Short mmCIF file of C-alpha atoms and ligand atoms in Angstrom, two decimals:
data_model
loop_
_atom_site.label_atom_id
_atom_site.label_comp_id
_atom_site.label_asym_id
_atom_site.label_seq_id
_atom_site.Cartn_x
_atom_site.Cartn_y
_atom_site.Cartn_z
CA GLN A 12 75.92 56.72 1.63
CA GLY A 13 78.11 54.60 4.20
CA SER A 14 76.88 57.09 6.88
CA ALA A 15 73.40 55.15 6.67
CA LEU A 16 74.87 52.07 8.30
CA PRO A 17 74.07 51.55 11.72
CA LYS A 18 76.79 52.45 14.34
CA VAL A 19 78.04 49.13 15.93
CA PHE A 20 77.77 49.64 19.80
CA LYS A 21 81.50 48.97 21.02
CA PRO A 22 81.06 48.84 24.97
CA LYS A 23 83.81 50.27 27.16
CA PHE A 24 84.93 49.97 30.68
CA GLU A 25 81.80 52.29 31.82
CA ASP A 26 79.44 50.13 30.19
CA TYR A 27 81.09 46.79 31.93
CA GLN A 28 80.81 48.72 35.25
CA ALA A 29 77.18 49.51 34.69
CA VAL A 30 76.63 45.85 34.29
CA TYR A 31 78.80 45.24 37.56
CA ASN A 32 76.86 47.79 39.65
CA GLU A 33 73.46 46.07 38.34
CA ILE A 34 74.70 42.88 39.69
CA ALA A 35 76.17 44.33 42.97
CA ASN A 36 72.96 46.22 43.77
CA ARG A 37 70.82 43.11 43.57
CA LEU A 38 72.99 40.60 45.11
CA GLU A 39 71.04 40.78 48.58
CA GLU A 40 67.57 41.67 46.71
CA ASN A 41 65.91 38.24 48.51
CA GLU A 42 66.77 37.98 51.86
CA ASP A 43 65.19 34.41 51.96
CA TYR A 44 67.80 33.15 49.15
CA ASP A 45 70.24 31.15 51.49
CA ASP A 46 72.42 33.25 53.53
CA GLY A 47 70.77 36.44 52.05
CA SER A 48 73.09 36.56 49.18
CA TYR A 49 73.33 35.08 45.62
CA GLY A 50 77.21 35.98 45.52
CA PRO A 51 78.19 32.62 46.47
CA VAL A 52 76.16 30.85 43.87
CA LEU A 53 77.49 33.41 41.16
CA VAL A 54 80.83 32.32 41.94
CA ARG A 55 80.02 28.72 41.72
CA LEU A 56 78.40 29.43 38.23
CA ALA A 57 81.49 31.32 37.15
CA TRP A 58 83.78 28.24 38.16
CA HIS A 59 81.83 25.69 36.64
CA ALA A 60 81.56 27.57 33.20
CA SER A 61 85.27 27.80 33.42
CA GLY A 62 86.39 24.28 35.00
CA THR A 63 85.35 22.42 32.02
CA TYR A 64 88.48 23.40 30.05
CA ASP A 65 91.04 20.63 28.92
CA VAL A 66 94.38 21.92 28.07
CA ASN A 67 95.33 19.34 25.58
CA THR A 68 92.03 19.44 23.31
CA LYS A 69 91.56 23.23 24.27
CA THR A 70 87.75 22.44 24.65
CA GLY A 71 85.64 23.92 27.30
CA GLY A 72 86.22 26.79 29.53
CA SER A 73 84.30 30.09 30.12
CA ASN A 74 84.34 31.00 26.36
CA GLY A 75 80.96 29.77 25.25
CA ALA A 76 78.50 29.66 28.21
CA THR A 77 77.26 26.44 27.01
CA MET A 78 75.80 25.61 30.26
CA ARG A 79 72.80 27.22 29.01
CA PHE A 80 72.10 23.94 27.05
CA SER A 81 71.33 20.44 27.94
CA PRO A 82 72.95 18.40 28.33
CA GLU A 83 75.77 20.44 30.19
CA SER A 84 72.98 22.04 32.21
CA ASP A 85 71.86 18.62 33.26
CA HIS A 86 75.23 17.24 34.39
CA GLY A 87 75.17 16.26 38.02
CA ALA A 88 77.83 18.73 39.20
CA ASN A 89 75.62 21.69 37.78
CA ALA A 90 72.70 20.84 39.75
CA GLY A 91 71.32 24.12 41.14
CA LEU A 92 73.16 26.57 39.00
CA LYS A 93 69.73 27.36 37.23
CA ALA A 94 69.37 29.69 40.39
CA ALA A 95 72.50 31.94 39.15
CA ARG A 96 71.45 31.70 35.41
CA ASP A 97 68.05 32.83 36.18
CA PHE A 98 69.30 35.58 38.35
CA LEU A 99 71.38 36.87 35.69
CA GLU A 100 68.51 36.74 32.88
CA PRO A 101 67.04 40.10 33.76
CA VAL A 102 70.78 41.65 33.80
CA LYS A 103 71.09 40.35 30.23
CA GLN A 104 67.92 41.58 28.98
CA LYS A 105 68.93 45.08 30.43
CA PHE A 106 72.27 44.79 28.83
CA PRO A 107 71.69 42.93 25.64
CA TRP A 108 75.09 43.57 24.22
CA ILE A 109 76.97 41.54 26.55
CA THR A 110 77.40 37.69 25.84
CA TYR A 111 76.38 35.35 28.37
CA SER A 112 79.91 33.97 28.69
CA ASP A 113 81.28 37.65 29.58
CA LEU A 114 78.15 38.12 31.89
CA TRP A 115 78.80 34.98 34.13
CA ILE A 116 82.46 35.63 34.56
CA LEU A 117 81.57 39.15 35.38
CA ALA A 118 79.04 38.32 37.98
CA GLY A 119 81.81 36.00 39.51
CA VAL A 120 84.33 38.74 39.57
CA CYS A 121 81.51 41.29 41.02
CA ALA A 122 80.32 38.61 43.65
CA ILE A 123 83.93 38.02 44.96
CA GLN A 124 84.86 41.60 45.26
CA GLU A 125 81.36 42.58 46.72
CA MET A 126 81.80 39.71 49.27
CA LEU A 127 84.92 41.59 50.46
CA GLY A 128 87.52 39.36 48.47
CA PRO A 129 90.53 40.73 46.74
CA ASP A 130 90.33 42.74 43.42
CA VAL A 131 89.63 40.41 40.40
CA PRO A 132 90.92 42.25 37.11
CA TYR A 133 88.58 41.47 34.36
CA ARG A 134 89.15 41.17 30.47
CA PRO A 135 86.02 41.24 28.37
CA GLY A 136 85.62 39.57 24.89
CA ARG A 137 84.24 35.90 25.33
CA GLN A 138 81.76 34.72 22.60
CA ASP A 139 78.69 32.30 23.34
CA LYS A 140 78.60 29.01 21.29
CA ASP A 141 75.92 26.78 20.53
CA VAL A 142 75.07 23.36 22.08
CA SER A 143 77.54 21.39 19.81
CA ALA A 144 80.28 23.12 22.12
CA CYS A 145 78.69 21.57 25.30
CA THR A 146 81.59 19.51 27.22
CA PRO A 147 81.06 16.11 28.02
CA ASP A 148 80.05 15.24 31.70
CA GLY A 149 82.77 14.31 34.24
CA ARG A 150 84.93 17.14 33.68
CA LEU A 151 84.47 19.03 37.02
CA PRO A 152 85.69 17.49 40.53
CA ASP A 153 83.82 14.83 42.55
CA ALA A 154 83.50 15.93 46.01
CA ALA A 155 83.45 12.11 47.15
CA GLN A 156 86.97 11.77 45.71
CA GLY A 157 90.43 12.56 47.29
CA GLN A 158 93.90 13.83 46.17
CA ASP A 159 94.61 11.82 43.20
CA HIS A 160 91.11 12.83 41.45
CA LEU A 161 91.72 16.40 42.26
CA ARG A 162 95.20 16.39 40.88
CA ASN A 163 93.61 14.53 37.52
CA ILE A 164 90.89 17.19 37.26
CA PHE A 165 92.80 20.27 38.00
CA TYR A 166 96.09 19.24 36.22
CA ARG A 167 93.75 18.75 33.16
CA MET A 168 92.86 22.39 33.28
CA GLY A 169 96.63 23.50 33.44
CA PHE A 170 96.83 24.01 37.41
CA ASN A 171 99.44 23.18 39.90
CA ASP A 172 99.19 22.04 43.60
CA GLN A 173 99.27 25.46 44.96
CA GLU A 174 96.76 26.72 42.69
CA ILE A 175 94.37 23.81 43.63
CA VAL A 176 94.60 24.66 47.07
CA ALA A 177 94.11 28.52 46.37
CA LEU A 178 91.36 27.98 44.42
CA ALA A 179 89.78 25.88 47.08
CA GLY A 180 89.57 28.74 49.63
CA ALA A 181 86.18 29.84 47.66
CA HIS A 182 84.61 27.35 49.99
CA ALA A 183 84.85 30.02 52.54
CA LEU A 184 81.66 31.12 50.59
CA GLY A 185 78.28 29.60 50.29
CA ARG A 186 76.95 26.30 51.23
CA CYS A 187 75.91 22.75 50.24
CA HIS A 188 72.37 22.27 49.35
CA THR A 189 70.82 18.71 49.72
CA ASP A 190 68.46 19.29 46.71
CA ARG A 191 71.60 20.22 44.87
CA SER A 192 74.77 18.26 45.45
CA GLY A 193 73.22 16.24 48.06
CA TYR A 194 75.51 17.57 50.62
CA SER A 195 74.53 19.47 53.44
CA GLY A 196 75.82 22.95 55.14
CA PRO A 197 78.51 25.83 54.89
CA TRP A 198 82.48 25.39 55.35
CA THR A 199 82.44 28.50 57.64
CA PHE A 200 80.66 30.70 59.87
CA SER A 201 80.43 33.88 57.50
CA PRO A 202 79.37 32.16 53.92
CA THR A 203 78.85 35.49 52.58
CA VAL A 204 82.35 37.00 53.20
CA LEU A 205 85.46 35.75 51.61
CA THR A 206 88.15 35.44 54.32
CA ASN A 207 90.84 32.58 54.82
CA ASP A 208 88.77 30.92 57.36
CA TYR A 209 88.19 28.07 55.31
CA TYR A 210 91.91 27.15 55.56
CA ARG A 211 91.88 27.70 59.54
CA LEU A 212 88.90 25.68 60.31
CA LEU A 213 90.31 22.81 58.24
CA LEU A 214 93.32 22.88 60.29
CA GLU A 215 91.85 23.84 63.76
CA GLU A 216 88.67 22.10 64.10
CA LYS A 217 88.24 18.45 64.65
CA TRP A 218 86.31 16.62 61.95
CA GLN A 219 84.33 13.61 62.20
CA TRP A 220 81.82 11.54 59.91
CA LYS A 221 78.58 13.03 59.90
CA LYS A 222 75.99 10.64 60.82
CA TRP A 223 72.93 10.84 58.41
CA ASN A 224 71.26 9.29 55.44
CA GLY A 225 73.34 11.67 53.01
CA PRO A 226 76.56 11.10 51.26
CA LYS A 227 79.53 10.94 53.37
CA GLN A 228 80.70 14.27 54.73
CA TYR A 229 82.29 15.78 57.65
CA GLU A 230 81.06 18.06 60.24
CA ASP A 231 82.95 19.72 63.26
CA LYS A 232 82.88 17.96 66.37
CA LYS A 233 82.52 21.35 68.33
CA THR A 234 79.26 22.97 66.84
CA LYS A 235 78.14 20.33 64.31
CA SER A 236 77.06 23.17 62.09
CA LEU A 237 80.02 23.25 59.65
CA MET A 238 80.92 20.72 57.04
CA MET A 239 83.60 19.53 54.90
CA LEU A 240 83.60 17.30 51.66
CA PRO A 241 85.99 14.42 51.31
CA ALA A 242 87.69 16.50 48.70
CA ASP A 243 88.08 19.07 51.06
CA MET A 244 89.77 17.03 53.67
CA ALA A 245 92.19 15.74 50.84
CA LEU A 246 93.79 18.95 51.22
CA VAL A 247 94.94 18.61 54.70
CA GLU A 248 95.60 14.66 54.22
CA ASP A 249 97.77 15.02 51.34
CA LYS A 250 101.42 16.17 52.38
CA LYS A 251 101.83 18.74 49.58
CA PHE A 252 98.52 20.37 49.62
CA ARG A 253 98.65 20.56 53.32
CA GLU A 254 101.74 22.93 53.17
CA TRP A 255 99.74 25.48 51.32
CA VAL A 256 96.93 25.22 53.55
CA LYS A 257 99.15 26.25 56.24
CA LYS A 258 100.47 28.93 54.36
CA TYR A 259 96.71 30.37 53.84
CA ALA A 260 95.43 29.84 57.03
CA ALA A 261 98.44 32.02 58.41
CA ASP A 262 98.36 34.67 55.95
CA ASN A 263 95.14 36.17 54.52
CA ASP A 264 97.11 38.63 52.32
CA LEU A 265 98.91 35.68 50.91
CA PHE A 266 95.81 34.00 49.97
CA PHE A 267 94.22 37.13 48.40
CA LYS A 268 96.98 37.66 46.18
CA ASP A 269 97.19 34.03 45.01
CA PHE A 270 93.43 33.60 44.80
CA SER A 271 93.14 36.75 42.78
CA ASN A 272 95.82 35.34 40.40
CA VAL A 273 94.38 31.99 40.08
CA VAL A 274 90.87 33.03 39.68
CA VAL A 275 91.78 35.22 36.85
CA LYS A 276 93.45 32.17 35.36
CA LEU A 277 90.59 29.98 35.77
CA PHE A 278 87.99 32.71 34.52
CA GLU A 279 90.17 33.00 31.09
CA LEU A 280 90.76 29.32 30.57
CA GLY A 281 90.70 28.69 26.80
CA VAL A 282 89.40 32.24 25.98
CA PRO A 283 91.22 33.66 22.75
CA PHE A 284 91.37 37.12 23.59
CA PRO A 285 92.55 39.80 20.87
CA GLU A 286 96.12 41.19 21.77
CA ASP A 287 94.52 44.60 22.45
CA THR A 288 92.02 43.61 25.15
CA PRO A 289 91.94 45.89 28.02
CA GLN A 290 92.16 44.49 31.58
CA TRP A 291 90.13 46.25 34.16
CA VAL A 292 89.54 46.24 38.09
CA PHE A 293 85.72 47.28 38.55
CA LYS A 294 85.02 49.89 41.20
CA ARG A 295 83.30 48.25 44.13
CA VAL A 296 79.50 49.04 45.20
CA ASN A 297 80.01 47.54 48.63
CA ALA A 298 83.21 49.53 49.44
FE1 CCH B 21 82.96 23.97 45.14
N1 CCH B 21 81.30 22.89 45.58
N2 CCH B 21 83.96 22.31 44.87
N3 CCH B 21 84.31 25.07 44.33
N4 CCH B 21 81.85 25.86 45.64
C1 CCH B 21 80.47 23.58 46.16
C2 CCH B 21 79.83 24.48 46.35
C3 CCH B 21 80.54 25.63 46.05
C4 CCH B 21 83.85 21.01 45.01
C5 CCH B 21 82.07 20.54 45.36
C6 CCH B 21 81.37 21.34 45.47
C7 CCH B 21 85.61 24.71 44.08
C8 CCH B 21 86.07 23.51 43.95
C9 CCH B 21 85.34 22.24 44.24
C10 CCH B 21 82.24 26.85 45.33
C11 CCH B 21 83.13 27.41 44.70
C12 CCH B 21 84.25 26.56 44.22
C13 CCH B 21 79.07 22.33 46.42
C14 CCH B 21 77.69 22.18 46.93
C15 CCH B 21 80.01 21.10 46.18
C16 CCH B 21 79.71 19.75 46.22
C17 CCH B 21 76.89 22.52 45.91
C18 CCH B 21 75.41 22.61 46.48
O1 CCH B 21 75.04 21.85 46.71
O2 CCH B 21 74.72 23.65 46.20
C19 CCH B 21 84.73 20.15 44.61
C20 CCH B 21 84.70 18.99 45.07
C21 CCH B 21 85.82 21.07 44.33
C22 CCH B 21 87.28 20.49 44.13
O3 CCH B 21 88.08 21.13 43.98
C23 CCH B 21 86.19 26.09 43.24
C24 CCH B 21 87.49 25.79 42.51
C25 CCH B 21 85.63 27.12 43.54
C26 CCH B 21 85.69 28.46 43.01
C27 CCH B 21 86.79 29.10 42.85
C28 CCH B 21 81.20 27.96 45.71
C29 CCH B 21 81.41 29.40 45.91
C30 CCH B 21 80.23 27.24 46.23
C31 CCH B 21 78.97 27.52 47.09
C32 CCH B 21 77.83 27.55 46.33
C33 CCH B 21 76.51 28.10 46.85
O4 CCH B 21 75.36 27.98 46.10
O5 CCH B 21 76.38 28.46 47.88
#
């Protein structure tokens, strides 16, 4: 009698690795998209899904994927992330057993590893929530502000100064878009490869205000092709932050180690993993 019940599909490492491979193999499918890779915008999606966490109320975080819904999808900070969600929709269709919240974080992990970053261990088990779990606007950082704001926002997630600086190294990747945030340009010369260049450029280049009609941002004096946000410059203006910028600028291995640890912490904020949840490191496609 009981044998007539449908067998519940319990995905294993190989199943998640198959999702990883699918994403990895599609990252550069559209050479006209930005710098030729969806990697950076997938990292930003995973970060914005996670960075809504509040340690005090234990709300927000990557468990829920509530950015699928308005109002969260319409929050100013999330402008442009539809590109990442749309990119992942066919993956969800192909592997319907994975939750959106696990998929978005898996995509962030995949993008970091495929863009030659450190290994980022992954645990599955996030559950999707409905629109009522959307977080209020204002939980993600405002690029126009400085160190006090960064501390307020990231301390609320449960991070310290070192972790704030380590996370910011993700800005080695990708670029700003005038039709998303209003800002313009990449932070580094290799926006599809993760390196510690963000810190080196912050310290080594001369930065000046960009003269334009857009929001206040910096450009490098030499080539005028790179950018920094006011919130980026806060990391060299603030004494405590600056110490960590110097360490990461001098030591890519240290950056990779600390970045991996802090990104795992970010991606797991507020996720109630059962005790026996395995942790995996996916095999790279672009090794
Ligand atoms: Fe960021 N980020 N970010 N960021 N971010 C933007 C783009 C990316 C801030 C502001 C902006 C992190 C922290 C901060 C990425 C990863 C991370 C943009 C441009 C703004 C503005 C958006 C656009 O126009 O497309 C601020 C302020 C902070 C404060 O700390 C953290 C933490 C991470 C990840 C760990 C990535 C990647 C991008 C590039 C996205 C793309 O589409 O290329």
